[in-house]
PDB file of C-alpha atoms in Angstrom:
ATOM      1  CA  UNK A   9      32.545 -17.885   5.344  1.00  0.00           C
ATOM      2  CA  UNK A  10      30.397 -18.423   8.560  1.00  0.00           C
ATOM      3  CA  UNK A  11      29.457 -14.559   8.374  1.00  0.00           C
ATOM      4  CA  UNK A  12      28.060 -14.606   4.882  1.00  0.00           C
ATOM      5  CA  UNK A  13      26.138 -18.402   5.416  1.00  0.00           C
ATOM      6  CA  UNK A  14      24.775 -16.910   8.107  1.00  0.00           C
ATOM      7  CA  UNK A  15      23.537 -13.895   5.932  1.00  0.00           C
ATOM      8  CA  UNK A  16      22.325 -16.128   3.523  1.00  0.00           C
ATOM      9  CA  UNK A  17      19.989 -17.699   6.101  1.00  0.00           C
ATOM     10  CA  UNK A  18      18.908 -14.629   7.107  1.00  0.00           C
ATOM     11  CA  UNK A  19      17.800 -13.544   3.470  1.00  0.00           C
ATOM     12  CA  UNK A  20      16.185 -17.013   3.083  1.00  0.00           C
ATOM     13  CA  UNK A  21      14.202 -16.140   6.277  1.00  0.00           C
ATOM     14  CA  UNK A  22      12.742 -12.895   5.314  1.00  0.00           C
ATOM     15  CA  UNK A  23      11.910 -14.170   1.630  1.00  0.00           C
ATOM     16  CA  UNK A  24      10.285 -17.050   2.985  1.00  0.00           C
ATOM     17  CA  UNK A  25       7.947 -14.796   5.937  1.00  0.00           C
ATOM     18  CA  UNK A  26       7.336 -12.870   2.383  1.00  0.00           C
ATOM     19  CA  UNK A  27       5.900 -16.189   0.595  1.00  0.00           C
ATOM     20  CA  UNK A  28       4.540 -16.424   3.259  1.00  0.00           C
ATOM     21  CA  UNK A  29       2.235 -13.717   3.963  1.00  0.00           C
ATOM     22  CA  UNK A  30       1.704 -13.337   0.257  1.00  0.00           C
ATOM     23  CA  UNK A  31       0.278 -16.599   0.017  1.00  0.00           C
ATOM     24  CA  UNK A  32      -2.004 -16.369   3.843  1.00  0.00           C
ATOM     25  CA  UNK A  33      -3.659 -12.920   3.318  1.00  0.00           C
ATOM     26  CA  UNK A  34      -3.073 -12.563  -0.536  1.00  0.00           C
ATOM     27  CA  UNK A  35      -4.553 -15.577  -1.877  1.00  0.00           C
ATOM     28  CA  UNK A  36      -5.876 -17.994   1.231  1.00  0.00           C
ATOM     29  CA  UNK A  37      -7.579 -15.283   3.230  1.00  0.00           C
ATOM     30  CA  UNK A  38      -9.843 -14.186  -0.013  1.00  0.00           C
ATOM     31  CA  UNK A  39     -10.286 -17.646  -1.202  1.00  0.00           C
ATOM     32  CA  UNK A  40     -11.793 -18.806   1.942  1.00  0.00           C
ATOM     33  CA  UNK A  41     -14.056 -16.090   2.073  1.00  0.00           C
ATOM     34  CA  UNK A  42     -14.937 -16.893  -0.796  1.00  0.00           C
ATOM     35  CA  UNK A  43     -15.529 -20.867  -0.125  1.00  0.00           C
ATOM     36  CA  UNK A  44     -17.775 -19.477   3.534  1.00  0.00           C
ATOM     37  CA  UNK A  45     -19.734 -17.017   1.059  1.00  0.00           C
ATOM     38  CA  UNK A  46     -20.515 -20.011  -1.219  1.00  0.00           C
ATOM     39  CA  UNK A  47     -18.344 -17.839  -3.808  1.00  0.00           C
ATOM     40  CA  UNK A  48     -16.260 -20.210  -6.281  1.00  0.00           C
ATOM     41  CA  UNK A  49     -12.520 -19.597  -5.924  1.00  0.00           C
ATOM     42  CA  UNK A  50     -12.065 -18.841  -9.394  1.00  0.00           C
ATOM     43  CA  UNK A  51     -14.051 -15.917  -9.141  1.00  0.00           C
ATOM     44  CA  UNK A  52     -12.088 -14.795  -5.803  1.00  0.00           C
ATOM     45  CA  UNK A  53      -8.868 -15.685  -7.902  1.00  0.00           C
ATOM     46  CA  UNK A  54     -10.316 -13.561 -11.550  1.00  0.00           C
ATOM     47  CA  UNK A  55     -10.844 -10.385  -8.907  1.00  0.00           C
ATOM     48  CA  UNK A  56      -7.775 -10.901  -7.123  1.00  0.00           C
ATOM     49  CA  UNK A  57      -5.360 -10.897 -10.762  1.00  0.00           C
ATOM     50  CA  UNK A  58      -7.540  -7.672 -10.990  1.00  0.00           C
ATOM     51  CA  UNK A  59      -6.893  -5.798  -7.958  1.00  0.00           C
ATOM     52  CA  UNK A  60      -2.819  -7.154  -8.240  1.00  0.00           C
ATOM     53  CA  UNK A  61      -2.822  -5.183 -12.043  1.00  0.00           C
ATOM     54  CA  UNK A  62      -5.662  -1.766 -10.695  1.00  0.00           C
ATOM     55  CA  UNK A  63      -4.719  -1.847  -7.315  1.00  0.00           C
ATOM     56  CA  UNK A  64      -7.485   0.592  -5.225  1.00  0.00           C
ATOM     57  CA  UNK A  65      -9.623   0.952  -9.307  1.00  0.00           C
ATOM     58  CA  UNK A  66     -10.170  -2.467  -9.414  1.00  0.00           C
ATOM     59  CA  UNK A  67     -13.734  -2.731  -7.762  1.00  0.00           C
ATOM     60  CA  UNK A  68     -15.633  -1.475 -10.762  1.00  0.00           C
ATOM     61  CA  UNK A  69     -14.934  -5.215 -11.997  1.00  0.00           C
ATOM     62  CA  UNK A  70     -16.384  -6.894  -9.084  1.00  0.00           C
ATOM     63  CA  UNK A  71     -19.771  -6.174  -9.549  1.00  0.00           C
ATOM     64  CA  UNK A  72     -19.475  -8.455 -12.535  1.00  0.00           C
ATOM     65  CA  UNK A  73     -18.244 -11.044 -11.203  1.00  0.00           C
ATOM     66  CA  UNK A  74     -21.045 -11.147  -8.511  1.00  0.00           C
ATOM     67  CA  UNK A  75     -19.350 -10.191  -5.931  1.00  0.00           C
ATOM     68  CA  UNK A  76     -21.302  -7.767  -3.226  1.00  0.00           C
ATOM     69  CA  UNK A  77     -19.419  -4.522  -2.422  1.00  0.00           C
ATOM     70  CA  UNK A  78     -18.758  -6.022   1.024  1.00  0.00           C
ATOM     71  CA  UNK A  79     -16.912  -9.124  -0.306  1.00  0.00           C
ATOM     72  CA  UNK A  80     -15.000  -6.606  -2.509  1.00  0.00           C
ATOM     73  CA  UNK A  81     -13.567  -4.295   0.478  1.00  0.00           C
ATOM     74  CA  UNK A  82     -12.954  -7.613   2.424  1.00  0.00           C
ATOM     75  CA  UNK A  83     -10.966  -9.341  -0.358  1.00  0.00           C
ATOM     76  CA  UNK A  84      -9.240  -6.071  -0.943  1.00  0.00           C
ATOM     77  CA  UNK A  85      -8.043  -5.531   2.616  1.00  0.00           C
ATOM     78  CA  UNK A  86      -7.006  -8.558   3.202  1.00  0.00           C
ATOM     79  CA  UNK A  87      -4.721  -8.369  -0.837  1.00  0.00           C
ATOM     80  CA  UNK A  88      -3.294  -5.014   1.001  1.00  0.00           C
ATOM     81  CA  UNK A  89      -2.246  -6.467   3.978  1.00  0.00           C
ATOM     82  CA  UNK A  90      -0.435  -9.242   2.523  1.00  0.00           C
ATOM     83  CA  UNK A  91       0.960  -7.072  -0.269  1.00  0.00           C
ATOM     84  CA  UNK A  92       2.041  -4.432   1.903  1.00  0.00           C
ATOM     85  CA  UNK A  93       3.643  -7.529   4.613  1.00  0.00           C
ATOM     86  CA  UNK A  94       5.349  -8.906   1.878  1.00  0.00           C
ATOM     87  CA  UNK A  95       6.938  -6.516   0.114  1.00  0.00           C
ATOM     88  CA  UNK A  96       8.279  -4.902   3.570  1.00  0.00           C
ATOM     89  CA  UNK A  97      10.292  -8.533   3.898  1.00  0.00           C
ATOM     90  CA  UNK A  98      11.668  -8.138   0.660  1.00  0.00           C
ATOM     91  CA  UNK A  99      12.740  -4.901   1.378  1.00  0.00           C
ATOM     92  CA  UNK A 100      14.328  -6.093   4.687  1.00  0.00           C
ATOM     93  CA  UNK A 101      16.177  -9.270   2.789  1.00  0.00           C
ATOM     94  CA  UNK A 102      17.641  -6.223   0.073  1.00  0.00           C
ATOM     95  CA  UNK A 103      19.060  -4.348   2.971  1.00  0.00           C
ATOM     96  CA  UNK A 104      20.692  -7.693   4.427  1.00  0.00           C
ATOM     97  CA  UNK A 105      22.465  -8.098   1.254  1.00  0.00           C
ATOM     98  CA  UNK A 106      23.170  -4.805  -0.293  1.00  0.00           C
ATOM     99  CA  UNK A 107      25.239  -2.825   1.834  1.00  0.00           C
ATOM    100  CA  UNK A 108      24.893   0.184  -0.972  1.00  0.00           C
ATOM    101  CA  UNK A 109      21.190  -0.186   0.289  1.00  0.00           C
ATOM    102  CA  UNK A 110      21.933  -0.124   3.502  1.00  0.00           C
ATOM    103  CA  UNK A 111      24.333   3.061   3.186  1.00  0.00           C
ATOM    104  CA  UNK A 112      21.587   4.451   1.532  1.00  0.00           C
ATOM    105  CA  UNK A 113      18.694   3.942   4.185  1.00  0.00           C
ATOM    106  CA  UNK A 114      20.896   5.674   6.528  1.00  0.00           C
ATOM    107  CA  UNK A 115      21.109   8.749   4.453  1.00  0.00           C
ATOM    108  CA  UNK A 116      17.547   8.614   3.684  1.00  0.00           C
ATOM    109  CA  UNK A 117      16.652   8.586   7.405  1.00  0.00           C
ATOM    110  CA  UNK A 118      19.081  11.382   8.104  1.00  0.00           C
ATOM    111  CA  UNK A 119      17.320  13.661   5.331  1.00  0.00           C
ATOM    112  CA  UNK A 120      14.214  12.666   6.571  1.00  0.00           C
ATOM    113  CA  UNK A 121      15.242  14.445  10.320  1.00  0.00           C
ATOM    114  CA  UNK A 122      14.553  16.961   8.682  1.00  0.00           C
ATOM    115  CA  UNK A 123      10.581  16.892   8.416  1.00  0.00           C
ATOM    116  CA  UNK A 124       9.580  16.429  12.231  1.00  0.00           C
ATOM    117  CA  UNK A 125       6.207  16.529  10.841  1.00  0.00           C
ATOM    118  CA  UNK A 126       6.594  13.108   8.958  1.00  0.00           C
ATOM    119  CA  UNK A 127       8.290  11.360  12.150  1.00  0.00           C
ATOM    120  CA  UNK A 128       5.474  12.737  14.331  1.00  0.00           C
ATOM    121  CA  UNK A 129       2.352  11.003  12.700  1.00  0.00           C
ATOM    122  CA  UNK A 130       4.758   8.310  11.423  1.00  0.00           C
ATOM    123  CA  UNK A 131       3.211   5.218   9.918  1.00  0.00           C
ATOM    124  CA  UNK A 132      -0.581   6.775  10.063  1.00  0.00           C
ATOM    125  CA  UNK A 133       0.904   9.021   7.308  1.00  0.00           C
ATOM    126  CA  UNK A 134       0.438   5.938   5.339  1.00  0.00           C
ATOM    127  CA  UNK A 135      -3.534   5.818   4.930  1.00  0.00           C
ATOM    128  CA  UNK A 136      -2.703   9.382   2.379  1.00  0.00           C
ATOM    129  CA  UNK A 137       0.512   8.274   0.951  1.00  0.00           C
ATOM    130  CA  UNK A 138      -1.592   5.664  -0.403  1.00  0.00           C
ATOM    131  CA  UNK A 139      -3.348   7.373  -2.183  1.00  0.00           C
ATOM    132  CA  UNK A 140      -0.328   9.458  -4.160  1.00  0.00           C
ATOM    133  CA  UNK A 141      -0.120   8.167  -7.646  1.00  0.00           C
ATOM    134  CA  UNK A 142       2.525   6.968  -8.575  1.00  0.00           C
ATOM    135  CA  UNK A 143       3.235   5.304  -5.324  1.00  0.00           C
ATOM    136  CA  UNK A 144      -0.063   3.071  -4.341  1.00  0.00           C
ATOM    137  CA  UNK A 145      -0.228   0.162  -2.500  1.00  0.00           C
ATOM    138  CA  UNK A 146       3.420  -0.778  -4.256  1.00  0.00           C
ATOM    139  CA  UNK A 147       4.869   2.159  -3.264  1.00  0.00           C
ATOM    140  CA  UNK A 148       3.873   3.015   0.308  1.00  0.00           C
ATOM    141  CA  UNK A 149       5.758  -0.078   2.181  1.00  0.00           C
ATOM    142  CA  UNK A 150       8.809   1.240   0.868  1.00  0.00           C
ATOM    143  CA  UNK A 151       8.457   4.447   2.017  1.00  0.00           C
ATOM    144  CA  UNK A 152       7.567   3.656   5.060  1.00  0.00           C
ATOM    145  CA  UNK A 153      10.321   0.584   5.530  1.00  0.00           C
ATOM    146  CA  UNK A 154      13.157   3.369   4.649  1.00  0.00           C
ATOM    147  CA  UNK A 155      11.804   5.441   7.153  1.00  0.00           C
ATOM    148  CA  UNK A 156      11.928   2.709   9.787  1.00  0.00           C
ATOM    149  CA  UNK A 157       8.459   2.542  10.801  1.00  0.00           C
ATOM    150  CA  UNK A 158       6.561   0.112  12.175  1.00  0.00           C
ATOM    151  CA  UNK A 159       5.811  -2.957   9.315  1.00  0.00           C
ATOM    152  CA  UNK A 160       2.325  -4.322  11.419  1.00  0.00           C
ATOM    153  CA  UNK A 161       1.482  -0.618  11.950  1.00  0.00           C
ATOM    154  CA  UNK A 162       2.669   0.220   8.114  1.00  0.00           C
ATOM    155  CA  UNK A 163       0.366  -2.750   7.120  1.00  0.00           C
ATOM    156  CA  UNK A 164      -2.489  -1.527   9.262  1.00  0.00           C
ATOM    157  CA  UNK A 165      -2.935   2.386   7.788  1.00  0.00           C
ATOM    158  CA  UNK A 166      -1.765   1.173   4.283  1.00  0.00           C
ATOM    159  CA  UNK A 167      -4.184  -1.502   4.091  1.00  0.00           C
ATOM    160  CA  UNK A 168      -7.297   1.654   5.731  1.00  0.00           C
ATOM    161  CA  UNK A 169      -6.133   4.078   2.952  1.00  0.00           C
ATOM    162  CA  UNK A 170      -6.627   1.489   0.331  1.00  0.00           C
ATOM    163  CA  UNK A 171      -9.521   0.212   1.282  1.00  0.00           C
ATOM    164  CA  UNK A 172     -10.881   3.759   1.486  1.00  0.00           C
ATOM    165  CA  UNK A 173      -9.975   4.541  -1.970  1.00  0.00           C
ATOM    166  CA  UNK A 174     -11.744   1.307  -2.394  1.00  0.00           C
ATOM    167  CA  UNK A 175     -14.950   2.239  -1.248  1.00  0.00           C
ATOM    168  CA  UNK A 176     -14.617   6.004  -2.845  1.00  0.00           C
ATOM    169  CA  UNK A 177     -14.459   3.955  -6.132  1.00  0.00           C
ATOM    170  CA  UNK A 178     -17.273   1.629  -5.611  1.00  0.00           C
ATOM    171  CA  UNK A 179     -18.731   4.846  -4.813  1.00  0.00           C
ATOM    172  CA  UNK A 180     -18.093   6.900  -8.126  1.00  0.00           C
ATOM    173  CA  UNK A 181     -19.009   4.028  -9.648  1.00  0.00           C
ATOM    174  CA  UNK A 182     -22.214   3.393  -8.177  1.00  0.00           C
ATOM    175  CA  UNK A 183     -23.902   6.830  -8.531  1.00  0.00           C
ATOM    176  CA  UNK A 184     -21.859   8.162 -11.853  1.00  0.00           C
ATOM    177  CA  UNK A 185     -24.741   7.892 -14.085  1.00  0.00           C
ATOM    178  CA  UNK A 186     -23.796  10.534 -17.182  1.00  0.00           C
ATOM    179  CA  UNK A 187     -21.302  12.345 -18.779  1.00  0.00           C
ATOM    180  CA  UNK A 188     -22.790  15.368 -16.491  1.00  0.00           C
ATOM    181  CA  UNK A 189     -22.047  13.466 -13.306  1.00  0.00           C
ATOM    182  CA  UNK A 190     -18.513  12.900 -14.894  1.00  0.00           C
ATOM    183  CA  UNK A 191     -17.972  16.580 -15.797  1.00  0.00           C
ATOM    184  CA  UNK A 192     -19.184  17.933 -12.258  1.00  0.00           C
ATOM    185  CA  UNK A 193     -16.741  15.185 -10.477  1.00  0.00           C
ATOM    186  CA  UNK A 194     -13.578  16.481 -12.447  1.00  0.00           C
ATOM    187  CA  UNK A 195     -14.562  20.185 -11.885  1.00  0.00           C
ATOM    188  CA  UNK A 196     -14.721  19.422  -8.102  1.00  0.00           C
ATOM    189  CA  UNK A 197     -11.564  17.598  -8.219  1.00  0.00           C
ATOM    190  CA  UNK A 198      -9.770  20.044 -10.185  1.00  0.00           C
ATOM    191  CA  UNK A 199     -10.937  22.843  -7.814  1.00  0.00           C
ATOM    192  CA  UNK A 200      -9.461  20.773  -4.619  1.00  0.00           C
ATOM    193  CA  UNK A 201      -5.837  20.452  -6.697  1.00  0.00           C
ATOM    194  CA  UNK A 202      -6.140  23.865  -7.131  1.00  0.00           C
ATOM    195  CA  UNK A 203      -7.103  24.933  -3.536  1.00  0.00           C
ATOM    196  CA  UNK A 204      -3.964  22.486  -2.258  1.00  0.00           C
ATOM    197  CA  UNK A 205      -1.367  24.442  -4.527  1.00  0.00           C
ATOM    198  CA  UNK A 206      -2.834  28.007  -2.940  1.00  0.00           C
ATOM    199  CA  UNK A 207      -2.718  26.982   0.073  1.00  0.00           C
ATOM    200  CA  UNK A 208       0.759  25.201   0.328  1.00  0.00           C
ATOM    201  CA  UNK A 209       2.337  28.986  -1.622  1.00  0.00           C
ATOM    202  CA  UNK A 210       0.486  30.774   0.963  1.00  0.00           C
ATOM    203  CA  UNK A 211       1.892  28.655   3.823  1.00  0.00           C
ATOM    204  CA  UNK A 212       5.703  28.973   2.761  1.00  0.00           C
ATOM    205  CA  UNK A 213       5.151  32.734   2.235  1.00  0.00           C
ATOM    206  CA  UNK A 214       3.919  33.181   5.896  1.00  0.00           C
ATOM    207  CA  UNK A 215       6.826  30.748   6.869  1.00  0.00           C
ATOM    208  CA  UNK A 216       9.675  32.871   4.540  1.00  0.00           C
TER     209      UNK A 216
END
């Protein structure tokens, strides 16, 4: 009985630091800048609802709002952060009370012994795995709370990826001005995917 009260406390702790940091960088971080910046909180709060639903495409609907491309990165950085805090507590109050999720970390980090390349760059891998699709800002923390990094270090890189992908949008979005630009952009793109694939068959030839 005193084991699993204890437990309990400990889940209540982690889900609280999550409330926590969700509300401090996701909400009264950006809404302060926005109150120094003379920028009503609304506003801050319309972008934020935004970013939570586009995560790193959300910029584009800044400019709108009056917001300078500055105040965009800032109030995105500070969204990641918090997100990426947040959802690592959650994932740490799961493990306290799953113990199928706990079995299963431990496989996942045995697995991942395999891929010394992964454990050597370790939570810096974050600022790419960002920017997989499919994964995001959502995804990343999870990954990199199975594979026992680092969560302030996780935060960091995850936060420098998506505010990179951030900027790259504002970017696109700033000097896309026709269907040409649009055209040349996807060729490029496509060319890059294409170059990746090559590259990765040649490599496991040469290794096989």
């Amino acid at each position: 009985m005193r084991a699993r009260f204890l437990s309990t406390l400990r889940v209540l702790k982690e889900l609280s630091k999550a409330l926590i940091f969700f509300f401090l960088f996701v909400i009264a971080v950006p809404v302060t800048l926005g109150m120094v910046l003379e920028i009503p909180a609304a506003t801050i709060l319309s972008f934020l609802a935004s970013t939570f639903i586009l995560q790193a495409a959300a910029p584009p609907l800044g400019g709108p709002l009056g917001l300078s491309p500055v105040t965009i990165l800032a109030v995105m950085a500070s969204f990641s952060f918090g997100v990426v805090l947040a959802i690592l507590e959650v994932c740490e109050s799961l493990a306290l009370t799953s113990e199928r999720v706990s079995r299963w970390i431990a496989k996942v980090g045995k697995k991942m012994e395999k891929y010394p390349a992964i454990q050597k760059y370790g939570a810096v891998s974050c600022t790419l795995i960002a920017w997989i699709p499919g994964i995001g800002l959502y995804g990343t923390p999870i990954i990199a709370w199975i594979l026992g990094w680092n969560r302030w270090l996780a935060a960091v890189f995850t936060t420098v990826g998506f505010v990179i992908a951030a900027a790259f949008v504002i970017f696109i979005a700033q000097h896309i001005k026709s269907i040409e630009d649009v055209f040349i952009l996807g060729v490029v793109g496509a060319a890059g995917i294409v170059i990746l694939v090559l590259s990765g068959k040649l490599a496991r030839k040469k290794v096989g």
